[in-house]
Short mmCIF file of C-alpha atoms in Angstrom, two decimals:
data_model
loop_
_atom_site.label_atom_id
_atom_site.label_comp_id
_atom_site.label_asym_id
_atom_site.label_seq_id
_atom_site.Cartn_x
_atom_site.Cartn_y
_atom_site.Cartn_z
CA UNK C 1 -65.02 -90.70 -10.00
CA UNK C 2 -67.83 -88.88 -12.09
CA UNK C 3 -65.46 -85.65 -12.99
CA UNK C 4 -61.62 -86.85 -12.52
CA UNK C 5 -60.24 -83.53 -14.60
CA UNK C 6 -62.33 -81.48 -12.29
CA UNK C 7 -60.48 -83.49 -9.39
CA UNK C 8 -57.05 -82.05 -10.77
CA UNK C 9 -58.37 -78.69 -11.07
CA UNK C 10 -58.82 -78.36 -7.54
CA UNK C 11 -55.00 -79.68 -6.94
CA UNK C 12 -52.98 -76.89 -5.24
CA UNK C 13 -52.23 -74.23 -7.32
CA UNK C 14 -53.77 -74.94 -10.59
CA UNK C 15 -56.74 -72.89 -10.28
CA UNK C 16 -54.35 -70.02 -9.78
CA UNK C 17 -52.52 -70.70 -12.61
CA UNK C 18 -55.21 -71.43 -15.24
CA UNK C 19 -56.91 -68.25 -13.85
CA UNK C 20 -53.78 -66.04 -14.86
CA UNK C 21 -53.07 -67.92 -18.46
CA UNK C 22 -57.16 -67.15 -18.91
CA UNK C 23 -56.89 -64.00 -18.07
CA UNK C 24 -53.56 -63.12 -20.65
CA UNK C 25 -55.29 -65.00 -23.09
CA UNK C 26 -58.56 -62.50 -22.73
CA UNK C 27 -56.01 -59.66 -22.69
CA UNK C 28 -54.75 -60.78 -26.25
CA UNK C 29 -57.98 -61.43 -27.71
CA UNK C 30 -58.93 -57.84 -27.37
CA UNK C 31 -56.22 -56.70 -29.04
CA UNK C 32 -56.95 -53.92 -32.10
CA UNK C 33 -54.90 -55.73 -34.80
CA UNK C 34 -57.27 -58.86 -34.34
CA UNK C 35 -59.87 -56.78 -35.71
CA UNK C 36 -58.47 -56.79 -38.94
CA UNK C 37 -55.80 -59.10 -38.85
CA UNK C 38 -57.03 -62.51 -36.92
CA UNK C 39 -56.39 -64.81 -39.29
CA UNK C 40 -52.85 -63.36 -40.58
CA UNK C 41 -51.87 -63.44 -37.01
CA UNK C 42 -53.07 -66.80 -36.22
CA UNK C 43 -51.35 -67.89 -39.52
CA UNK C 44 -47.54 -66.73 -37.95
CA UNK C 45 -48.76 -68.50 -34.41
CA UNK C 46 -48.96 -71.49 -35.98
CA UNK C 47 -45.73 -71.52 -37.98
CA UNK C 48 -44.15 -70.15 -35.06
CA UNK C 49 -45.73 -73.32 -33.02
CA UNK C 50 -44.87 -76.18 -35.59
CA UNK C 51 -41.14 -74.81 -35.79
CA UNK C 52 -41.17 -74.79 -31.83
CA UNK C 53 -42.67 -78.02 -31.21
CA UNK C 54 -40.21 -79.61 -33.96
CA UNK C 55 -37.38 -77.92 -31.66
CA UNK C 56 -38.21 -79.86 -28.76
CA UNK C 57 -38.23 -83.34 -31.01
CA UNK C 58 -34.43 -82.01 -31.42
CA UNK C 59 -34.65 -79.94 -34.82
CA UNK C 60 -34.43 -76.57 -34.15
CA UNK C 61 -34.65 -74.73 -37.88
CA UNK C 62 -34.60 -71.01 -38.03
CA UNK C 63 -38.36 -69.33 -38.49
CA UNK C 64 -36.67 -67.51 -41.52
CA UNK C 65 -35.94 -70.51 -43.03
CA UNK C 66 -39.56 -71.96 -42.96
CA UNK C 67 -40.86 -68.63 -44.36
CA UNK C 68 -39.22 -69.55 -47.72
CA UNK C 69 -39.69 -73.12 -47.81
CA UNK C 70 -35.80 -74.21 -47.23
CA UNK C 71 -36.48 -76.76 -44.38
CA UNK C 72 -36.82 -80.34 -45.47
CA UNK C 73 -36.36 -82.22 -42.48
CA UNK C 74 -39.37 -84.91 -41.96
CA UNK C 75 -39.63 -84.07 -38.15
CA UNK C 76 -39.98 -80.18 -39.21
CA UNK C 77 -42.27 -80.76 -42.20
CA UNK C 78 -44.18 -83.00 -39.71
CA UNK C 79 -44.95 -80.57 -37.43
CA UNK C 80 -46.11 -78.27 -40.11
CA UNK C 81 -48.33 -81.07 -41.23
CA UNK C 82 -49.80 -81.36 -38.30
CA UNK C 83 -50.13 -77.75 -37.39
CA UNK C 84 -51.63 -77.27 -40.78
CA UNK C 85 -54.35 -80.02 -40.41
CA UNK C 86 -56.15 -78.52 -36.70
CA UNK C 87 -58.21 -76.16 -39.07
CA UNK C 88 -59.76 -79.10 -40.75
CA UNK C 89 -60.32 -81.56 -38.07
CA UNK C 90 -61.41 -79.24 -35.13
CA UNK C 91 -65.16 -79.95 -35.62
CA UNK C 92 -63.85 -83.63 -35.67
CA UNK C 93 -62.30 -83.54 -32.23
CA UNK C 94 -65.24 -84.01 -30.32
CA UNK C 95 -67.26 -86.24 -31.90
CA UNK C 96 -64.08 -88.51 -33.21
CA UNK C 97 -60.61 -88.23 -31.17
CA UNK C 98 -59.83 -91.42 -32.34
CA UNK C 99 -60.33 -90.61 -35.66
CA UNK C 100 -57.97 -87.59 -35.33
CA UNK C 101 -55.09 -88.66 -33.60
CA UNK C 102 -54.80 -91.05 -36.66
CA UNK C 103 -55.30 -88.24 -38.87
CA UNK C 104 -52.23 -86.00 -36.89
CA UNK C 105 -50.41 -89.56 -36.67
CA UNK C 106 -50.33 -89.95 -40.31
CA UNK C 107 -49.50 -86.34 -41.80
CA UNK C 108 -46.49 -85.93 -38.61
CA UNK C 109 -44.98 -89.34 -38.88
CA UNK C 110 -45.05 -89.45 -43.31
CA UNK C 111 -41.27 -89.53 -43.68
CA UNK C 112 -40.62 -90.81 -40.62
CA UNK C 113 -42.57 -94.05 -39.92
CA UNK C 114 -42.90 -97.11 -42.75
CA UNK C 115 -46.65 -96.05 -44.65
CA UNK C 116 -48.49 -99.18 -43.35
CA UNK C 117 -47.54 -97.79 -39.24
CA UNK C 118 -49.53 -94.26 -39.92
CA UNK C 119 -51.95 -93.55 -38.20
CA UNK C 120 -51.75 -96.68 -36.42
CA UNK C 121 -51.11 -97.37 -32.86
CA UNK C 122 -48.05 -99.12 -32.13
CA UNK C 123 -48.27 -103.30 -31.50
CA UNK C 124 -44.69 -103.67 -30.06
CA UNK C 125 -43.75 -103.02 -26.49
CA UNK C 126 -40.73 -100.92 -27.16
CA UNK C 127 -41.16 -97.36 -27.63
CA UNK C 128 -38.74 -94.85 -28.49
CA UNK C 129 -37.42 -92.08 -25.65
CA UNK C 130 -36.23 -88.90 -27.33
CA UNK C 131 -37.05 -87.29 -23.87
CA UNK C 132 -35.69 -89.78 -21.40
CA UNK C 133 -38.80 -90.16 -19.57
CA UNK C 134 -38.29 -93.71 -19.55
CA UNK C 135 -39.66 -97.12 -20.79
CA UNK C 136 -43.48 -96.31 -21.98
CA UNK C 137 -45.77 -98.74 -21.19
CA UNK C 138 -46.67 -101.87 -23.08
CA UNK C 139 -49.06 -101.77 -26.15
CA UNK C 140 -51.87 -103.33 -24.22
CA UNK C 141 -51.82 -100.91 -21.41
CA UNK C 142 -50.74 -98.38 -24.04
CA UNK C 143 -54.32 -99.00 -25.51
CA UNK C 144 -56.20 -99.03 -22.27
CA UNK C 145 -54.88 -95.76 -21.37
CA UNK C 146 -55.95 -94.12 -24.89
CA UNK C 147 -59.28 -95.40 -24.58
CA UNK C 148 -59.88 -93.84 -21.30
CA UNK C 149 -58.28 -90.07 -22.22
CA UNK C 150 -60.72 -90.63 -25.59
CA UNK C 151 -63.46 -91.08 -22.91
CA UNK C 152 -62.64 -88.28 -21.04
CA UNK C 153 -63.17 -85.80 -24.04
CA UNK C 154 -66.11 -87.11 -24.56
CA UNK C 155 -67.65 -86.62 -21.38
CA UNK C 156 -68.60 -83.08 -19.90
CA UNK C 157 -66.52 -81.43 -17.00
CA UNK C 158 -66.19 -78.25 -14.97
CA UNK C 159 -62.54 -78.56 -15.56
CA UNK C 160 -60.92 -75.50 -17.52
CA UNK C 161 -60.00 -76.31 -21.10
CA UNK C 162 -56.24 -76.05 -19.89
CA UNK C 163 -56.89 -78.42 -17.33
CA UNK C 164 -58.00 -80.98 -20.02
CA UNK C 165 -55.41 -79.88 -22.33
CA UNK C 166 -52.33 -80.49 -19.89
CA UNK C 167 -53.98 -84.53 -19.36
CA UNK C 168 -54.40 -84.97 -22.82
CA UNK C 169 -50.92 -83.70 -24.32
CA UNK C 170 -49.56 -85.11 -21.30
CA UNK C 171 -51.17 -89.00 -21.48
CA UNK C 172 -49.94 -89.15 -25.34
CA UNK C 173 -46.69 -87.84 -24.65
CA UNK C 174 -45.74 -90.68 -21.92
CA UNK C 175 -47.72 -93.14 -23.65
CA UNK C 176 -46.39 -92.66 -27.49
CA UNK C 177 -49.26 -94.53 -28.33
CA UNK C 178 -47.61 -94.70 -32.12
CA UNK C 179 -43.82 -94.77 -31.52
CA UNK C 180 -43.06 -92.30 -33.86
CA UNK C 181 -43.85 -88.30 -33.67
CA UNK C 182 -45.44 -88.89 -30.75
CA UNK C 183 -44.22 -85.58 -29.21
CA UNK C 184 -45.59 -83.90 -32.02
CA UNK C 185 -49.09 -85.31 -32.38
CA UNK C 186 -49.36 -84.65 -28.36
CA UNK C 187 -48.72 -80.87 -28.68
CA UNK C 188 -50.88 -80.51 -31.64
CA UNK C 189 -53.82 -82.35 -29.73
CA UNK C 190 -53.17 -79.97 -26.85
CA UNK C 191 -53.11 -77.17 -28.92
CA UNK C 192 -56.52 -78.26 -30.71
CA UNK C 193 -58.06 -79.12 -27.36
CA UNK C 194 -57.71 -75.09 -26.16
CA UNK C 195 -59.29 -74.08 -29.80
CA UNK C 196 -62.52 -76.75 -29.36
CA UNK C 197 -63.09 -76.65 -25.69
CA UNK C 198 -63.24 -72.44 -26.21
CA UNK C 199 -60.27 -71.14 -24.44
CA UNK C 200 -58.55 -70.05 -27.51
CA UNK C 201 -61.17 -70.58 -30.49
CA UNK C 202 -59.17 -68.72 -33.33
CA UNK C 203 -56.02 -70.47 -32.39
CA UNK C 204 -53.78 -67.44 -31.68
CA UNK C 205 -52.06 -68.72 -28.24
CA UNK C 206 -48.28 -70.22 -29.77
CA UNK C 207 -48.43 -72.72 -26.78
CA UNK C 208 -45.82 -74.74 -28.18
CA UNK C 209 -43.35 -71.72 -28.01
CA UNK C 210 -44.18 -71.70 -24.21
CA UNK C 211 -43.41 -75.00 -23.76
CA UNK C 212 -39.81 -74.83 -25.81
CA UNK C 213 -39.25 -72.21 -23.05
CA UNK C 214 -39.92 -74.18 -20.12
CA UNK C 215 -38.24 -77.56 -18.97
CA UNK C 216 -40.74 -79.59 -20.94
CA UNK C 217 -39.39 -83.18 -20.06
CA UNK C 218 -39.32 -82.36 -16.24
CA UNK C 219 -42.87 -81.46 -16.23
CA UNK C 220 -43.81 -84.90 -17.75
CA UNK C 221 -41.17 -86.56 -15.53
CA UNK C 222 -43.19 -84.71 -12.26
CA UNK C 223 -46.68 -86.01 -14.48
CA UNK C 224 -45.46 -89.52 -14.80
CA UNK C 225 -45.55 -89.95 -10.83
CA UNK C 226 -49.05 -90.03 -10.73
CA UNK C 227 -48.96 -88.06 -7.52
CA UNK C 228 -51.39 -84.99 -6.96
CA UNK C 229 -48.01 -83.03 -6.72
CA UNK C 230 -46.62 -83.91 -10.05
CA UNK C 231 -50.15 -84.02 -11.70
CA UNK C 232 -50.22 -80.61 -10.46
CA UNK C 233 -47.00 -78.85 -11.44
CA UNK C 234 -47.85 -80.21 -15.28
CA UNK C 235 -50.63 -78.62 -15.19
CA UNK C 236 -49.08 -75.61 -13.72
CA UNK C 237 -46.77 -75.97 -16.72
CA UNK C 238 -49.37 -75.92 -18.88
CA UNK C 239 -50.92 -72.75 -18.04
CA UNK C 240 -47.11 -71.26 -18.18
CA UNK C 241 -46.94 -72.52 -21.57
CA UNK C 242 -50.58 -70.49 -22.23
CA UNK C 243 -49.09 -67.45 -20.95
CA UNK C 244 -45.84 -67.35 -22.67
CA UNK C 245 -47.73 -68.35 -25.74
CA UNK C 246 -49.65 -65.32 -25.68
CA UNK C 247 -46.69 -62.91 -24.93
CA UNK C 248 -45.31 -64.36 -28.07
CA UNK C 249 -48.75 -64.11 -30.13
CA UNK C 250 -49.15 -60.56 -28.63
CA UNK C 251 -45.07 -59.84 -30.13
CA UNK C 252 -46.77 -60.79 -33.41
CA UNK C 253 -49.58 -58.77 -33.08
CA UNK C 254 -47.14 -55.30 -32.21
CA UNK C 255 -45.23 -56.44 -35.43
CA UNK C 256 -48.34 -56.12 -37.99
CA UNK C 257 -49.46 -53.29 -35.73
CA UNK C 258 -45.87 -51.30 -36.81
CA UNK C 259 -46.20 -52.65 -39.95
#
């Protein structure tokens, strides 16, 4: 199969749904504040993203709190991390994946994995389940699977850049190809994968918000079936996540506009 992501995009009702989360995402991008504002705005999106994605992990923090530098928490300052690091590894993404999932690995998981396990994928079969998706696969297949998603960005696609997105936050969330702040590194990838492949190139969309809104682990539960329907309603997902990211980068966008 010479183009498998352009496969999915044909799946029932993703075409739809990308179309509408491209078309909000076009709407916020010609908003007036962006004209001065961009990066402040893109700034609060992101912050606004690492504090959601850290919610899902199970530490939900108040976005008050993170303003003034009072959250501690590893999973939290993680996220952060990792939100934090996209700007410098974007032109990376392409041309090294590997490279930069070790890179998000290693600035999510300090605090939370032992230093020599950063950035390094796991060699034990056991994974943790903080979503109760189930047993993850073994390290071996674990390994397989991350070389073929690296292969996929590296080849060229009709697919939408949502479309690739939703496979690869999707593949490292089931996978946890690291064992720890796996959930983390996945969104953050996702998130970086809309910026590079040109859907949202100043990072404004808070995707991660959308997807604290939505019932995340169902969505990987339908992915993890492997059937075009559950492939599908991720992807779906995905774009919902899009959308609702925008409404929320748009509420940031009235805010500066009121001043």
């Amino acid at each position: 199969m010479s183009d498998p992501l352009a496969v999915i995009a044909r799946l029932p009702g993703v075409s739809e749904a990308v179309e509408e989360a491209r078309q909000a995402v076009d709407r916020l991008y010609r908003h007036r504040v962006l004209r001065r504002a961009s990066p402040a705005v893109s700034t609060e999106s992101s912050l606004r993203g690492a504090r959601a994605s850290a919610a899902i992990e199970g530490v939900d923090v108040p976005l008050d709190a993170l303003r003034r530098d009072e959250v501690h928490d590893p999973v939290v300052q993680g996220a952060l991390r990792a939100s934090a690091e996209m700007g410098r590894l974007g032109s990376t993404w392409r041309k090294a994946p590997r490279q930069v999932l070790a890179r998000l690995h290693t600035v999510a998981a300090a605090g939370l994995a032992d230093e020599p396990a950063l950035g390094r994928p796991r060699v034990h079969d056991d994974a943790p389940d903080p979503l109760g998706l189930g047993p993850g696969p073994s390290a071996g297949e674990t390994a397989a699977r991350v070389d073929n998603l690296l292969q996929l960005l590296e080849k060229p696609t009709k697919a939408p850049a949502i479309v690739l997105a939703a496979v690869v936050h999707a593949e490292l969330a089931v996978l946890r190809p690291f064992g720890t702040a796996d959930g983390v590194v996945a969104r953050t990838a996702e998130r970086l994968t809309l910026v590079e492949y040109g859907l949202d190139p100043k990072s404004l969309v808070a995707v991660e918000v959308g997807h604290l809104e939505l019932p995340y682990a169902d969505g990987l539960r339908a992915y993890l079936t492997g059937s075009p329907e559950g492939v599908a309603e991720w992807v779906r997902q995905c774009a919902s996540a899009v959308a609702l990211g925008v409404r929320e980068t748009t509420a940031i966008c009235e805010a500066l506009q009121r001043g």
